[in-house]
Amino acid sequence: MLESSLHFLRCVGCGSKLEIDAFMADKEIEEGILECKNCNLLFPIVEKIPIMWNDFPIYLASRRSLGGMLYGLAKTSKLKNFIKSSLSKTVHVHDDRTMLEERWSNIYQNSKTSKFYSVLKNNLDSVEKSRLVVEYGCSIGTVTSFLAEFHNTVFGIDRSFAALRQAKQLHKNNVDYFVSDILSPLFGSSKFDLVLALNILELVEPVELLNHVSKQISSGYFVIADPYDFDRGENSVKKPLDEKTLRTNLKNLGFEILSKTENPSHIPWTLHLNYRATLHYEVDLVIAKK
Ligand SMILES: C[S@@+](CC[C@H](N)C(=O)[O-])C[C@H]1O[C@@H](n2cnc3c(N)ncnc32)[C@H](O)[C@@H]1O
Ligand SMILES: [Zn+2]
């Protein structure tokens, strides 16, 4: 974690400012704990990545093998003790997301050359150089690290530690990554000049996401891409949007849609699942501006 990021971070439980206890630091804080003195929540920093979950034992409960892995990765005894005591507080959950999150990180790694990313990058040309940028659901940081070449400070948010560990390999000194829930109040009332949400409408309630991001932009851009693949049984979001209602909702929130994305698009997004299976999506791109 970059020390400069502390200025932007808030406790995801109560919204207060945080204090840092760095156990190991060089150019970045490698290990430590972020502490909320108001509600006493603690957020560990492992492998330079802060895990901003309001209940760390609950985060670990659905990622049991990640817990053991984090313990192994921790270099200082203070962090090891913190992880160990959090593991002892976890309740047993059958589902372990660790392998799933690792598998998808590898799929995104093997799919970086998909046309979707080059078309998106070309379209981002129309966005002015920004002071503060956040990409929600950034996964392995393919787009986040590209954005860092043009904009001042860029943050990537994802709930997958495995994905952010890969993202962190593309080190840039103006990018920082946080494990957090997209809808959490991680940045308090900070305003962003550019927010991206790519292929996440199936995973985060779309209307809530739009409301959340709209509050974070007073003057700036909101870039959304999605294939509207909402049919996921009991895991489906409650209020899906389509290419028309997405644009209408954005307009109702005070955004205008850039004319080049006023009409729905079908950008090919190919995901290489394994050497015998490939997933082909057609993604719609919307660039909205306030
Ligand atoms: C379909 S992937 C898209 C990855 C990337 N945006 C792209 O287009 O290549 C969705 C990503 O969002 C993350 N994600 C899903 N729900 C989330 C949530 N509630 N909070 C944080 N991250 C979330 C997943 O871990 C995953 O990395
Ligand atoms: Zn707090």
PDB file of C-alpha atoms and ligand atoms in Angstrom:
ATOM      1  CA  MET A   1       0.000   0.000   0.000  1.00  0.00           C
ATOM      2  CA  LEU A   2       1.225   3.477  -0.808  1.00  0.00           C
ATOM      3  CA  GLU A   3       1.441   5.651   2.264  1.00  0.00           C
ATOM      4  CA  SER A   4      -0.230   8.448   0.278  1.00  0.00           C
ATOM      5  CA  SER A   5      -3.411   6.329  -0.017  1.00  0.00           C
ATOM      6  CA  LEU A   6      -4.133   6.658   3.692  1.00  0.00           C
ATOM      7  CA  HIS A   7      -5.492  10.132   3.012  1.00  0.00           C
ATOM      8  CA  PHE A   8      -8.324   8.639   0.884  1.00  0.00           C
ATOM      9  CA  LEU A   9      -9.205   5.562   2.943  1.00  0.00           C
ATOM     10  CA  ARG A  10     -12.040   5.373   5.445  1.00  0.00           C
ATOM     11  CA  CYS A  11     -13.197   2.649   7.824  1.00  0.00           C
ATOM     12  CA  VAL A  12     -15.690   0.501   5.884  1.00  0.00           C
ATOM     13  CA  GLY A  13     -17.624  -0.030   9.131  1.00  0.00           C
ATOM     14  CA  CYS A  14     -18.189   3.535  10.295  1.00  0.00           C
ATOM     15  CA  GLY A  15     -16.607   5.894   7.736  1.00  0.00           C
ATOM     16  CA  SER A  16     -13.997   7.332  10.126  1.00  0.00           C
ATOM     17  CA  LYS A  17     -10.408   8.121   9.231  1.00  0.00           C
ATOM     18  CA  LEU A  18      -7.881   5.352   9.802  1.00  0.00           C
ATOM     19  CA  GLU A  19      -4.539   5.127  11.511  1.00  0.00           C
ATOM     20  CA  ILE A  20      -1.740   2.918  10.358  1.00  0.00           C
ATOM     21  CA  ASP A  21       0.592   0.667  12.275  1.00  0.00           C
ATOM     22  CA  ALA A  22       3.244  -0.337   9.733  1.00  0.00           C
ATOM     23  CA  PHE A  23       5.126  -3.537  10.631  1.00  0.00           C
ATOM     24  CA  MET A  24       7.256  -3.614   7.487  1.00  0.00           C
ATOM     25  CA  ALA A  25       7.764  -0.839   4.962  1.00  0.00           C
ATOM     26  CA  ASP A  26      10.092   0.049   2.152  1.00  0.00           C
ATOM     27  CA  LYS A  27       8.798   2.153  -0.758  1.00  0.00           C
ATOM     28  CA  GLU A  28       5.348   0.856   0.192  1.00  0.00           C
ATOM     29  CA  ILE A  29       3.800  -0.469   3.368  1.00  0.00           C
ATOM     30  CA  GLU A  30       4.324  -4.185   3.000  1.00  0.00           C
ATOM     31  CA  GLU A  31       2.714  -5.369   6.218  1.00  0.00           C
ATOM     32  CA  GLY A  32       0.722  -3.654   8.890  1.00  0.00           C
ATOM     33  CA  ILE A  33      -2.698  -2.958  10.305  1.00  0.00           C
ATOM     34  CA  LEU A  34      -5.055  -0.104   9.522  1.00  0.00           C
ATOM     35  CA  GLU A  35      -7.009   0.770  12.611  1.00  0.00           C
ATOM     36  CA  CYS A  36     -10.255   2.623  13.191  1.00  0.00           C
ATOM     37  CA  LYS A  37     -10.018   4.300  16.576  1.00  0.00           C
ATOM     38  CA  ASN A  38     -13.746   5.042  16.437  1.00  0.00           C
ATOM     39  CA  CYS A  39     -15.218   1.543  16.067  1.00  0.00           C
ATOM     40  CA  ASN A  40     -12.041  -0.491  16.745  1.00  0.00           C
ATOM     41  CA  LEU A  41     -12.142  -2.362  13.445  1.00  0.00           C
ATOM     42  CA  LEU A  42      -8.751  -3.584  12.212  1.00  0.00           C
ATOM     43  CA  PHE A  43      -7.771  -4.113   8.573  1.00  0.00           C
ATOM     44  CA  PRO A  44      -4.634  -6.118   7.804  1.00  0.00           C
ATOM     45  CA  ILE A  45      -2.173  -5.270   5.033  1.00  0.00           C
ATOM     46  CA  VAL A  46      -0.745  -8.480   3.567  1.00  0.00           C
ATOM     47  CA  GLU A  47       1.746  -8.490   0.659  1.00  0.00           C
ATOM     48  CA  LYS A  48       1.180  -4.696   0.362  1.00  0.00           C
ATOM     49  CA  ILE A  49      -2.589  -5.229  -0.112  1.00  0.00           C
ATOM     50  CA  PRO A  50      -5.000  -3.855   2.515  1.00  0.00           C
ATOM     51  CA  ILE A  51      -7.971  -6.142   3.162  1.00  0.00           C
ATOM     52  CA  MET A  52     -10.746  -3.649   3.862  1.00  0.00           C
ATOM     53  CA  TRP A  53     -13.512  -6.026   4.944  1.00  0.00           C
ATOM     54  CA  ASN A  54     -15.659  -4.967   7.880  1.00  0.00           C
ATOM     55  CA  ASP A  55     -15.342  -8.446   9.349  1.00  0.00           C
ATOM     56  CA  PHE A  56     -12.028 -10.095   8.478  1.00  0.00           C
ATOM     57  CA  PRO A  57     -12.995 -13.478  10.070  1.00  0.00           C
ATOM     58  CA  ILE A  58     -16.089 -13.507   7.825  1.00  0.00           C
ATOM     59  CA  TYR A  59     -13.923 -12.716   4.774  1.00  0.00           C
ATOM     60  CA  LEU A  60     -11.732 -15.689   5.734  1.00  0.00           C
ATOM     61  CA  ALA A  61     -14.669 -17.967   6.598  1.00  0.00           C
ATOM     62  CA  SER A  62     -15.620 -18.248   2.926  1.00  0.00           C
ATOM     63  CA  ARG A  63     -11.926 -18.445   1.904  1.00  0.00           C
ATOM     64  CA  ARG A  64     -10.580 -20.986   4.364  1.00  0.00           C
ATOM     65  CA  SER A  65      -7.487 -22.008   2.369  1.00  0.00           C
ATOM     66  CA  LEU A  66      -6.672 -18.344   1.618  1.00  0.00           C
ATOM     67  CA  GLY A  67      -6.454 -17.843   5.407  1.00  0.00           C
ATOM     68  CA  GLY A  68      -3.696 -20.453   5.661  1.00  0.00           C
ATOM     69  CA  MET A  69      -1.992 -18.938   2.624  1.00  0.00           C
ATOM     70  CA  LEU A  70      -2.065 -15.421   4.109  1.00  0.00           C
ATOM     71  CA  TYR A  71      -0.565 -16.812   7.315  1.00  0.00           C
ATOM     72  CA  GLY A  72       2.253 -18.325   5.250  1.00  0.00           C
ATOM     73  CA  LEU A  73       2.796 -15.086   3.303  1.00  0.00           C
ATOM     74  CA  ALA A  74       2.999 -12.919   6.454  1.00  0.00           C
ATOM     75  CA  LYS A  75       6.584 -12.192   7.383  1.00  0.00           C
ATOM     76  CA  THR A  76       6.218 -10.445  10.720  1.00  0.00           C
ATOM     77  CA  SER A  77       5.050 -12.228  13.853  1.00  0.00           C
ATOM     78  CA  LYS A  78       2.576  -9.390  14.559  1.00  0.00           C
ATOM     79  CA  LEU A  79       0.740 -10.028  11.291  1.00  0.00           C
ATOM     80  CA  LYS A  80       0.949 -13.808  11.694  1.00  0.00           C
ATOM     81  CA  ASN A  81      -0.636 -13.489  15.142  1.00  0.00           C
ATOM     82  CA  PHE A  82      -3.398 -11.264  13.801  1.00  0.00           C
ATOM     83  CA  ILE A  83      -4.240 -13.729  10.999  1.00  0.00           C
ATOM     84  CA  LYS A  84      -4.072 -16.687  13.383  1.00  0.00           C
ATOM     85  CA  SER A  85      -6.443 -15.086  15.859  1.00  0.00           C
ATOM     86  CA  SER A  86      -8.830 -14.078  13.019  1.00  0.00           C
ATOM     87  CA  LEU A  87      -8.796 -17.671  11.738  1.00  0.00           C
ATOM     88  CA  SER A  88      -9.728 -18.927  15.173  1.00  0.00           C
ATOM     89  CA  LYS A  89     -12.809 -16.662  15.102  1.00  0.00           C
ATOM     90  CA  THR A  90     -14.087 -17.870  11.726  1.00  0.00           C
ATOM     91  CA  VAL A  91     -17.295 -19.838  11.629  1.00  0.00           C
ATOM     92  CA  HIS A  92     -17.308 -22.915   9.419  1.00  0.00           C
ATOM     93  CA  VAL A  93     -18.692 -22.321   5.917  1.00  0.00           C
ATOM     94  CA  HIS A  94     -18.815 -25.181   3.410  1.00  0.00           C
ATOM     95  CA  ASP A  95     -18.058 -23.041   0.401  1.00  0.00           C
ATOM     96  CA  ASP A  96     -14.368 -22.093  -0.072  1.00  0.00           C
ATOM     97  CA  ARG A  97     -14.019 -19.337  -2.690  1.00  0.00           C
ATOM     98  CA  THR A  98     -10.210 -19.520  -2.759  1.00  0.00           C
ATOM     99  CA  MET A  99      -9.874 -21.877  -5.735  1.00  0.00           C
ATOM    100  CA  LEU A 100     -12.685 -20.161  -7.626  1.00  0.00           C
ATOM    101  CA  GLU A 101     -11.046 -16.748  -7.246  1.00  0.00           C
ATOM    102  CA  GLU A 102      -7.673 -18.137  -8.277  1.00  0.00           C
ATOM    103  CA  ARG A 103      -9.181 -19.883 -11.289  1.00  0.00           C
ATOM    104  CA  TRP A 104     -10.868 -16.694 -12.517  1.00  0.00           C
ATOM    105  CA  SER A 105      -7.702 -14.639 -11.986  1.00  0.00           C
ATOM    106  CA  ASN A 106      -5.896 -17.100 -14.257  1.00  0.00           C
ATOM    107  CA  ILE A 107      -8.711 -16.938 -16.824  1.00  0.00           C
ATOM    108  CA  TYR A 108      -8.411 -13.112 -16.953  1.00  0.00           C
ATOM    109  CA  GLN A 109      -4.633 -13.454 -17.191  1.00  0.00           C
ATOM    110  CA  ASN A 110      -5.064 -15.771 -20.227  1.00  0.00           C
ATOM    111  CA  SER A 111      -7.650 -13.463 -21.808  1.00  0.00           C
ATOM    112  CA  LYS A 112      -5.809 -10.115 -21.632  1.00  0.00           C
ATOM    113  CA  THR A 113      -5.410  -9.969 -25.401  1.00  0.00           C
ATOM    114  CA  SER A 114      -9.176 -10.083 -26.011  1.00  0.00           C
ATOM    115  CA  LYS A 115     -10.360  -7.402 -28.416  1.00  0.00           C
ATOM    116  CA  PHE A 116     -12.558  -5.977 -25.650  1.00  0.00           C
ATOM    117  CA  TYR A 117      -9.552  -4.492 -23.861  1.00  0.00           C
ATOM    118  CA  SER A 118      -8.034  -2.846 -26.962  1.00  0.00           C
ATOM    119  CA  VAL A 119     -11.399  -1.376 -28.059  1.00  0.00           C
ATOM    120  CA  LEU A 120     -11.949  -0.093 -24.522  1.00  0.00           C
ATOM    121  CA  LYS A 121      -8.485   1.481 -24.370  1.00  0.00           C
ATOM    122  CA  ASN A 122      -9.106   3.285 -27.676  1.00  0.00           C
ATOM    123  CA  ASN A 123     -12.426   4.588 -26.386  1.00  0.00           C
ATOM    124  CA  LEU A 124     -10.827   5.896 -23.200  1.00  0.00           C
ATOM    125  CA  ASP A 125      -8.951   8.405 -25.395  1.00  0.00           C
ATOM    126  CA  SER A 126     -11.950  10.713 -25.110  1.00  0.00           C
ATOM    127  CA  VAL A 127     -11.573  10.942 -21.319  1.00  0.00           C
ATOM    128  CA  GLU A 128      -9.530  13.892 -20.070  1.00  0.00           C
ATOM    129  CA  LYS A 129      -6.459  13.412 -17.886  1.00  0.00           C
ATOM    130  CA  SER A 130      -7.804  12.889 -14.386  1.00  0.00           C
ATOM    131  CA  ARG A 131      -6.626  13.589 -10.870  1.00  0.00           C
ATOM    132  CA  LEU A 132      -8.368  10.646  -9.194  1.00  0.00           C
ATOM    133  CA  VAL A 133      -9.581   7.400 -10.776  1.00  0.00           C
ATOM    134  CA  VAL A 134     -11.105   4.201  -9.407  1.00  0.00           C
ATOM    135  CA  GLU A 135     -11.828   0.937 -11.166  1.00  0.00           C
ATOM    136  CA  TYR A 136     -14.371  -1.289  -9.395  1.00  0.00           C
ATOM    137  CA  GLY A 137     -14.035  -5.044  -9.903  1.00  0.00           C
ATOM    138  CA  CYS A 138     -10.587  -4.507 -11.408  1.00  0.00           C
ATOM    139  CA  SER A 139      -9.522  -8.179 -11.061  1.00  0.00           C
ATOM    140  CA  ILE A 140      -5.885  -8.601 -12.202  1.00  0.00           C
ATOM    141  CA  GLY A 141      -5.496  -4.872 -12.959  1.00  0.00           C
ATOM    142  CA  THR A 142      -5.232  -5.044 -16.764  1.00  0.00           C
ATOM    143  CA  VAL A 143      -7.194  -1.826 -17.248  1.00  0.00           C
ATOM    144  CA  THR A 144      -6.169  -0.211 -13.920  1.00  0.00           C
ATOM    145  CA  SER A 145      -2.490  -0.307 -14.757  1.00  0.00           C
ATOM    146  CA  PHE A 146      -3.201   1.023 -18.281  1.00  0.00           C
ATOM    147  CA  LEU A 147      -5.073   3.966 -16.727  1.00  0.00           C
ATOM    148  CA  ALA A 148      -2.088   4.771 -14.518  1.00  0.00           C
ATOM    149  CA  GLU A 149      -0.128   5.769 -17.627  1.00  0.00           C
ATOM    150  CA  PHE A 150      -2.466   8.717 -18.243  1.00  0.00           C
ATOM    151  CA  HIS A 151      -4.002   9.707 -14.927  1.00  0.00           C
ATOM    152  CA  ASN A 152      -2.544  10.938 -11.645  1.00  0.00           C
ATOM    153  CA  THR A 153      -3.755   8.539  -8.941  1.00  0.00           C
ATOM    154  CA  VAL A 154      -5.552   5.295  -9.737  1.00  0.00           C
ATOM    155  CA  PHE A 155      -7.184   2.807  -7.352  1.00  0.00           C
ATOM    156  CA  GLY A 156      -8.338  -0.739  -8.130  1.00  0.00           C
ATOM    157  CA  ILE A 157     -10.960  -2.440  -5.955  1.00  0.00           C
ATOM    158  CA  ASP A 158     -11.799  -6.119  -5.940  1.00  0.00           C
ATOM    159  CA  ARG A 159     -12.926  -8.682  -3.374  1.00  0.00           C
ATOM    160  CA  SER A 160     -10.479 -11.262  -4.743  1.00  0.00           C
ATOM    161  CA  PHE A 161      -7.119 -11.223  -2.957  1.00  0.00           C
ATOM    162  CA  ALA A 162      -5.786 -13.694  -5.565  1.00  0.00           C
ATOM    163  CA  ALA A 163      -6.617 -11.260  -8.391  1.00  0.00           C
ATOM    164  CA  LEU A 164      -5.083  -8.255  -6.644  1.00  0.00           C
ATOM    165  CA  ARG A 165      -1.923 -10.195  -5.880  1.00  0.00           C
ATOM    166  CA  GLN A 166      -1.505 -10.628  -9.627  1.00  0.00           C
ATOM    167  CA  ALA A 167      -2.447  -6.982 -10.238  1.00  0.00           C
ATOM    168  CA  LYS A 168       0.229  -5.899  -7.777  1.00  0.00           C
ATOM    169  CA  GLN A 169       2.901  -7.497  -9.991  1.00  0.00           C
ATOM    170  CA  LEU A 170       2.349  -4.696 -12.540  1.00  0.00           C
ATOM    171  CA  HIS A 171       3.814  -2.271 -10.055  1.00  0.00           C
ATOM    172  CA  LYS A 172       3.328   1.450 -10.740  1.00  0.00           C
ATOM    173  CA  ASN A 173       3.919   4.146  -8.148  1.00  0.00           C
ATOM    174  CA  ASN A 174       0.583   5.906  -8.751  1.00  0.00           C
ATOM    175  CA  VAL A 175      -1.660   2.814  -8.455  1.00  0.00           C
ATOM    176  CA  ASP A 176      -2.962   1.133  -5.325  1.00  0.00           C
ATOM    177  CA  TYR A 177      -5.222  -1.894  -4.887  1.00  0.00           C
ATOM    178  CA  PHE A 178      -7.629  -2.702  -2.049  1.00  0.00           C
ATOM    179  CA  VAL A 179      -9.618  -5.805  -1.244  1.00  0.00           C
ATOM    180  CA  SER A 180     -13.040  -4.390  -0.514  1.00  0.00           C
ATOM    181  CA  ASP A 181     -16.706  -4.708  -1.351  1.00  0.00           C
ATOM    182  CA  ILE A 182     -17.565  -2.338  -4.192  1.00  0.00           C
ATOM    183  CA  LEU A 183     -20.529  -0.859  -2.318  1.00  0.00           C
ATOM    184  CA  SER A 184     -18.610  -0.241   0.910  1.00  0.00           C
ATOM    185  CA  PRO A 185     -17.907   3.362   1.996  1.00  0.00           C
ATOM    186  CA  LEU A 186     -14.153   2.853   1.501  1.00  0.00           C
ATOM    187  CA  PHE A 187     -13.509   6.328   0.109  1.00  0.00           C
ATOM    188  CA  GLY A 188     -15.889   8.315   2.321  1.00  0.00           C
ATOM    189  CA  SER A 189     -17.050  11.434   0.514  1.00  0.00           C
ATOM    190  CA  SER A 190     -14.082  11.653  -1.908  1.00  0.00           C
ATOM    191  CA  LYS A 191     -15.005  12.642  -5.439  1.00  0.00           C
ATOM    192  CA  PHE A 192     -13.519  10.913  -8.476  1.00  0.00           C
ATOM    193  CA  ASP A 193     -12.916  12.279 -11.976  1.00  0.00           C
ATOM    194  CA  LEU A 194     -13.214   8.875 -13.563  1.00  0.00           C
ATOM    195  CA  VAL A 195     -14.879   5.656 -12.350  1.00  0.00           C
ATOM    196  CA  LEU A 196     -14.909   2.360 -14.244  1.00  0.00           C
ATOM    197  CA  ALA A 197     -17.148  -0.667 -13.708  1.00  0.00           C
ATOM    198  CA  LEU A 198     -16.390  -3.300 -16.327  1.00  0.00           C
ATOM    199  CA  ASN A 199     -18.401  -6.506 -16.541  1.00  0.00           C
ATOM    200  CA  ILE A 200     -19.683  -6.412 -12.972  1.00  0.00           C
ATOM    201  CA  LEU A 201     -23.407  -5.603 -13.308  1.00  0.00           C
ATOM    202  CA  GLU A 202     -24.229  -9.310 -12.859  1.00  0.00           C
ATOM    203  CA  LEU A 203     -22.359  -9.392  -9.542  1.00  0.00           C
ATOM    204  CA  VAL A 204     -23.251  -6.119  -7.831  1.00  0.00           C
ATOM    205  CA  GLU A 205     -26.855  -4.843  -7.708  1.00  0.00           C
ATOM    206  CA  PRO A 206     -26.780  -2.532 -10.772  1.00  0.00           C
ATOM    207  CA  VAL A 207     -29.087   0.196  -9.427  1.00  0.00           C
ATOM    208  CA  GLU A 208     -27.172   0.327  -6.135  1.00  0.00           C
ATOM    209  CA  LEU A 209     -23.896   0.479  -8.042  1.00  0.00           C
ATOM    210  CA  LEU A 210     -25.115   3.397 -10.174  1.00  0.00           C
ATOM    211  CA  ASN A 211     -26.332   5.292  -7.083  1.00  0.00           C
ATOM    212  CA  HIS A 212     -23.076   4.598  -5.228  1.00  0.00           C
ATOM    213  CA  VAL A 213     -20.883   5.790  -8.110  1.00  0.00           C
ATOM    214  CA  SER A 214     -23.090   8.762  -8.923  1.00  0.00           C
ATOM    215  CA  LYS A 215     -22.425  10.124  -5.408  1.00  0.00           C
ATOM    216  CA  GLN A 216     -18.693   9.809  -6.061  1.00  0.00           C
ATOM    217  CA  ILE A 217     -18.750  11.923  -9.228  1.00  0.00           C
ATOM    218  CA  SER A 218     -19.626  15.591  -9.142  1.00  0.00           C
ATOM    219  CA  SER A 219     -17.844  16.343 -12.390  1.00  0.00           C
ATOM    220  CA  GLY A 220     -16.308  13.467 -14.291  1.00  0.00           C
ATOM    221  CA  TYR A 221     -16.740  10.279 -16.267  1.00  0.00           C
ATOM    222  CA  PHE A 222     -18.354   6.927 -15.536  1.00  0.00           C
ATOM    223  CA  VAL A 223     -17.366   4.086 -17.882  1.00  0.00           C
ATOM    224  CA  ILE A 224     -19.472   0.917 -17.839  1.00  0.00           C
ATOM    225  CA  ALA A 225     -19.148  -2.167 -20.003  1.00  0.00           C
ATOM    226  CA  ASP A 226     -21.348  -5.220 -19.722  1.00  0.00           C
ATOM    227  CA  PRO A 227     -22.757  -8.199 -21.629  1.00  0.00           C
ATOM    228  CA  TYR A 228     -26.002  -8.251 -19.519  1.00  0.00           C
ATOM    229  CA  ASP A 229     -25.607 -11.948 -18.717  1.00  0.00           C
ATOM    230  CA  PHE A 230     -27.979 -11.880 -15.749  1.00  0.00           C
ATOM    231  CA  ASP A 231     -29.449 -15.364 -15.715  1.00  0.00           C
ATOM    232  CA  ARG A 232     -27.570 -16.908 -12.752  1.00  0.00           C
ATOM    233  CA  GLY A 233     -30.273 -18.699 -10.784  1.00  0.00           C
ATOM    234  CA  GLU A 234     -30.338 -17.868  -7.100  1.00  0.00           C
ATOM    235  CA  ASN A 235     -27.157 -15.761  -7.467  1.00  0.00           C
ATOM    236  CA  SER A 236     -28.830 -13.380  -9.930  1.00  0.00           C
ATOM    237  CA  VAL A 237     -29.074  -9.706  -9.027  1.00  0.00           C
ATOM    238  CA  LYS A 238     -32.591  -8.534  -8.117  1.00  0.00           C
ATOM    239  CA  LYS A 239     -32.930  -5.671 -10.579  1.00  0.00           C
ATOM    240  CA  PRO A 240     -31.040  -6.323 -13.818  1.00  0.00           C
ATOM    241  CA  LEU A 241     -30.615  -3.500 -16.319  1.00  0.00           C
ATOM    242  CA  ASP A 242     -30.487  -3.759 -20.087  1.00  0.00           C
ATOM    243  CA  GLU A 243     -28.831  -1.520 -22.678  1.00  0.00           C
ATOM    244  CA  LYS A 244     -31.797   0.872 -22.640  1.00  0.00           C
ATOM    245  CA  THR A 245     -32.563   1.014 -18.893  1.00  0.00           C
ATOM    246  CA  LEU A 246     -28.871   1.393 -18.059  1.00  0.00           C
ATOM    247  CA  ARG A 247     -28.709   4.559 -20.163  1.00  0.00           C
ATOM    248  CA  THR A 248     -32.023   5.865 -18.792  1.00  0.00           C
ATOM    249  CA  ASN A 249     -30.904   5.310 -15.191  1.00  0.00           C
ATOM    250  CA  LEU A 250     -27.641   7.134 -15.853  1.00  0.00           C
ATOM    251  CA  LYS A 251     -29.510  10.089 -17.389  1.00  0.00           C
ATOM    252  CA  ASN A 252     -31.868  10.187 -14.381  1.00  0.00           C
ATOM    253  CA  LEU A 253     -28.799  10.492 -12.153  1.00  0.00           C
ATOM    254  CA  GLY A 254     -27.646  13.569 -14.078  1.00  0.00           C
ATOM    255  CA  PHE A 255     -25.195  11.942 -16.493  1.00  0.00           C
ATOM    256  CA  GLU A 256     -25.147  12.564 -20.222  1.00  0.00           C
ATOM    257  CA  ILE A 257     -24.106   9.693 -22.486  1.00  0.00           C
ATOM    258  CA  LEU A 258     -21.239  10.406 -24.870  1.00  0.00           C
ATOM    259  CA  SER A 259     -22.725  10.373 -28.372  1.00  0.00           C
ATOM    260  CA  LYS A 260     -20.352   7.647 -29.567  1.00  0.00           C
ATOM    261  CA  THR A 261     -21.800   5.276 -26.926  1.00  0.00           C
ATOM    262  CA  GLU A 262     -25.437   6.432 -27.202  1.00  0.00           C
ATOM    263  CA  ASN A 263     -26.184   3.372 -29.343  1.00  0.00           C
ATOM    264  CA  PRO A 264     -25.554  -0.067 -27.809  1.00  0.00           C
ATOM    265  CA  SER A 265     -22.374  -1.792 -28.981  1.00  0.00           C
ATOM    266  CA  HIS A 266     -21.353  -5.451 -29.348  1.00  0.00           C
ATOM    267  CA  ILE A 267     -17.647  -5.563 -28.519  1.00  0.00           C
ATOM    268  CA  PRO A 268     -16.247  -9.103 -28.522  1.00  0.00           C
ATOM    269  CA  TRP A 269     -14.950 -10.221 -25.110  1.00  0.00           C
ATOM    270  CA  THR A 270     -13.397 -13.671 -25.253  1.00  0.00           C
ATOM    271  CA  LEU A 271     -12.523 -15.560 -22.086  1.00  0.00           C
ATOM    272  CA  HIS A 272     -10.251 -18.598 -22.352  1.00  0.00           C
ATOM    273  CA  LEU A 273     -11.612 -20.947 -19.683  1.00  0.00           C
ATOM    274  CA  ASN A 274      -9.263 -23.812 -20.509  1.00  0.00           C
ATOM    275  CA  TYR A 275      -7.575 -25.225 -23.594  1.00  0.00           C
ATOM    276  CA  ARG A 276     -10.864 -26.725 -24.829  1.00  0.00           C
ATOM    277  CA  ALA A 277     -13.376 -24.070 -23.738  1.00  0.00           C
ATOM    278  CA  THR A 278     -13.795 -20.426 -24.672  1.00  0.00           C
ATOM    279  CA  LEU A 279     -16.557 -18.048 -23.632  1.00  0.00           C
ATOM    280  CA  HIS A 280     -17.634 -15.432 -26.190  1.00  0.00           C
ATOM    281  CA  TYR A 281     -19.476 -12.374 -24.950  1.00  0.00           C
ATOM    282  CA  GLU A 282     -20.671  -9.287 -26.774  1.00  0.00           C
ATOM    283  CA  VAL A 283     -20.185  -6.332 -24.499  1.00  0.00           C
ATOM    284  CA  ASP A 284     -21.992  -2.996 -24.550  1.00  0.00           C
ATOM    285  CA  LEU A 285     -19.898   0.076 -23.694  1.00  0.00           C
ATOM    286  CA  VAL A 286     -21.314   3.239 -22.130  1.00  0.00           C
ATOM    287  CA  ILE A 287     -19.293   6.354 -21.357  1.00  0.00           C
ATOM    288  CA  ALA A 288     -21.316   8.738 -19.217  1.00  0.00           C
ATOM    289  CA  LYS A 289     -20.324  12.236 -18.155  1.00  0.00           C
ATOM    290  CA  LYS A 290     -21.455  14.708 -15.519  1.00  0.00           C
TER     291      LYS A 290
HETATM  292  C1  LIG B   1     -16.483 -10.579 -14.386  1.00  0.00           C
HETATM  293  S1  LIG B   1     -15.064 -10.022 -13.487  1.00  0.00           S
HETATM  294  C2  LIG B   1     -14.559  -8.621 -14.452  1.00  0.00           C
HETATM  295  C3  LIG B   1     -13.110  -8.287 -14.315  1.00  0.00           C
HETATM  296  C4  LIG B   1     -12.647  -7.017 -15.059  1.00  0.00           C
HETATM  297  N1  LIG B   1     -13.452  -5.866 -14.685  1.00  0.00           N
HETATM  298  C5  LIG B   1     -12.720  -7.214 -16.533  1.00  0.00           C
HETATM  299  O1  LIG B   1     -13.678  -6.751 -17.182  1.00  0.00           O
HETATM  300  O2  LIG B   1     -11.802  -7.841 -17.082  1.00  0.00           O
HETATM  301  C6  LIG B   1     -15.772  -9.305 -12.037  1.00  0.00           C
HETATM  302  C7  LIG B   1     -14.779  -8.929 -10.954  1.00  0.00           C
HETATM  303  O3  LIG B   1     -15.490  -8.217  -9.941  1.00  0.00           O
HETATM  304  C8  LIG B   1     -15.127  -8.712  -8.659  1.00  0.00           C
HETATM  305  N2  LIG B   1     -16.301  -8.519  -7.783  1.00  0.00           N
HETATM  306  C9  LIG B   1     -17.522  -9.058  -7.928  1.00  0.00           C
HETATM  307  N3  LIG B   1     -18.357  -8.612  -6.973  1.00  0.00           N
HETATM  308  C10 LIG B   1     -17.634  -7.790  -6.179  1.00  0.00           C
HETATM  309  C11 LIG B   1     -17.921  -7.029  -5.013  1.00  0.00           C
HETATM  310  N4  LIG B   1     -19.145  -7.026  -4.475  1.00  0.00           N
HETATM  311  N5  LIG B   1     -16.946  -6.289  -4.470  1.00  0.00           N
HETATM  312  C12 LIG B   1     -15.699  -6.290  -5.004  1.00  0.00           C
HETATM  313  N6  LIG B   1     -15.361  -6.984  -6.118  1.00  0.00           N
HETATM  314  C13 LIG B   1     -16.306  -7.723  -6.701  1.00  0.00           C
HETATM  315  C14 LIG B   1     -14.760 -10.163  -8.881  1.00  0.00           C
HETATM  316  O4  LIG B   1     -13.877 -10.627  -7.874  1.00  0.00           O
HETATM  317  C15 LIG B   1     -14.111 -10.113 -10.276  1.00  0.00           C
HETATM  318  O5  LIG B   1     -12.721  -9.905 -10.201  1.00  0.00           O
HETATM  319 ZN    ZN B   2     -14.759   2.420  12.151  1.00  0.00          ZN
END
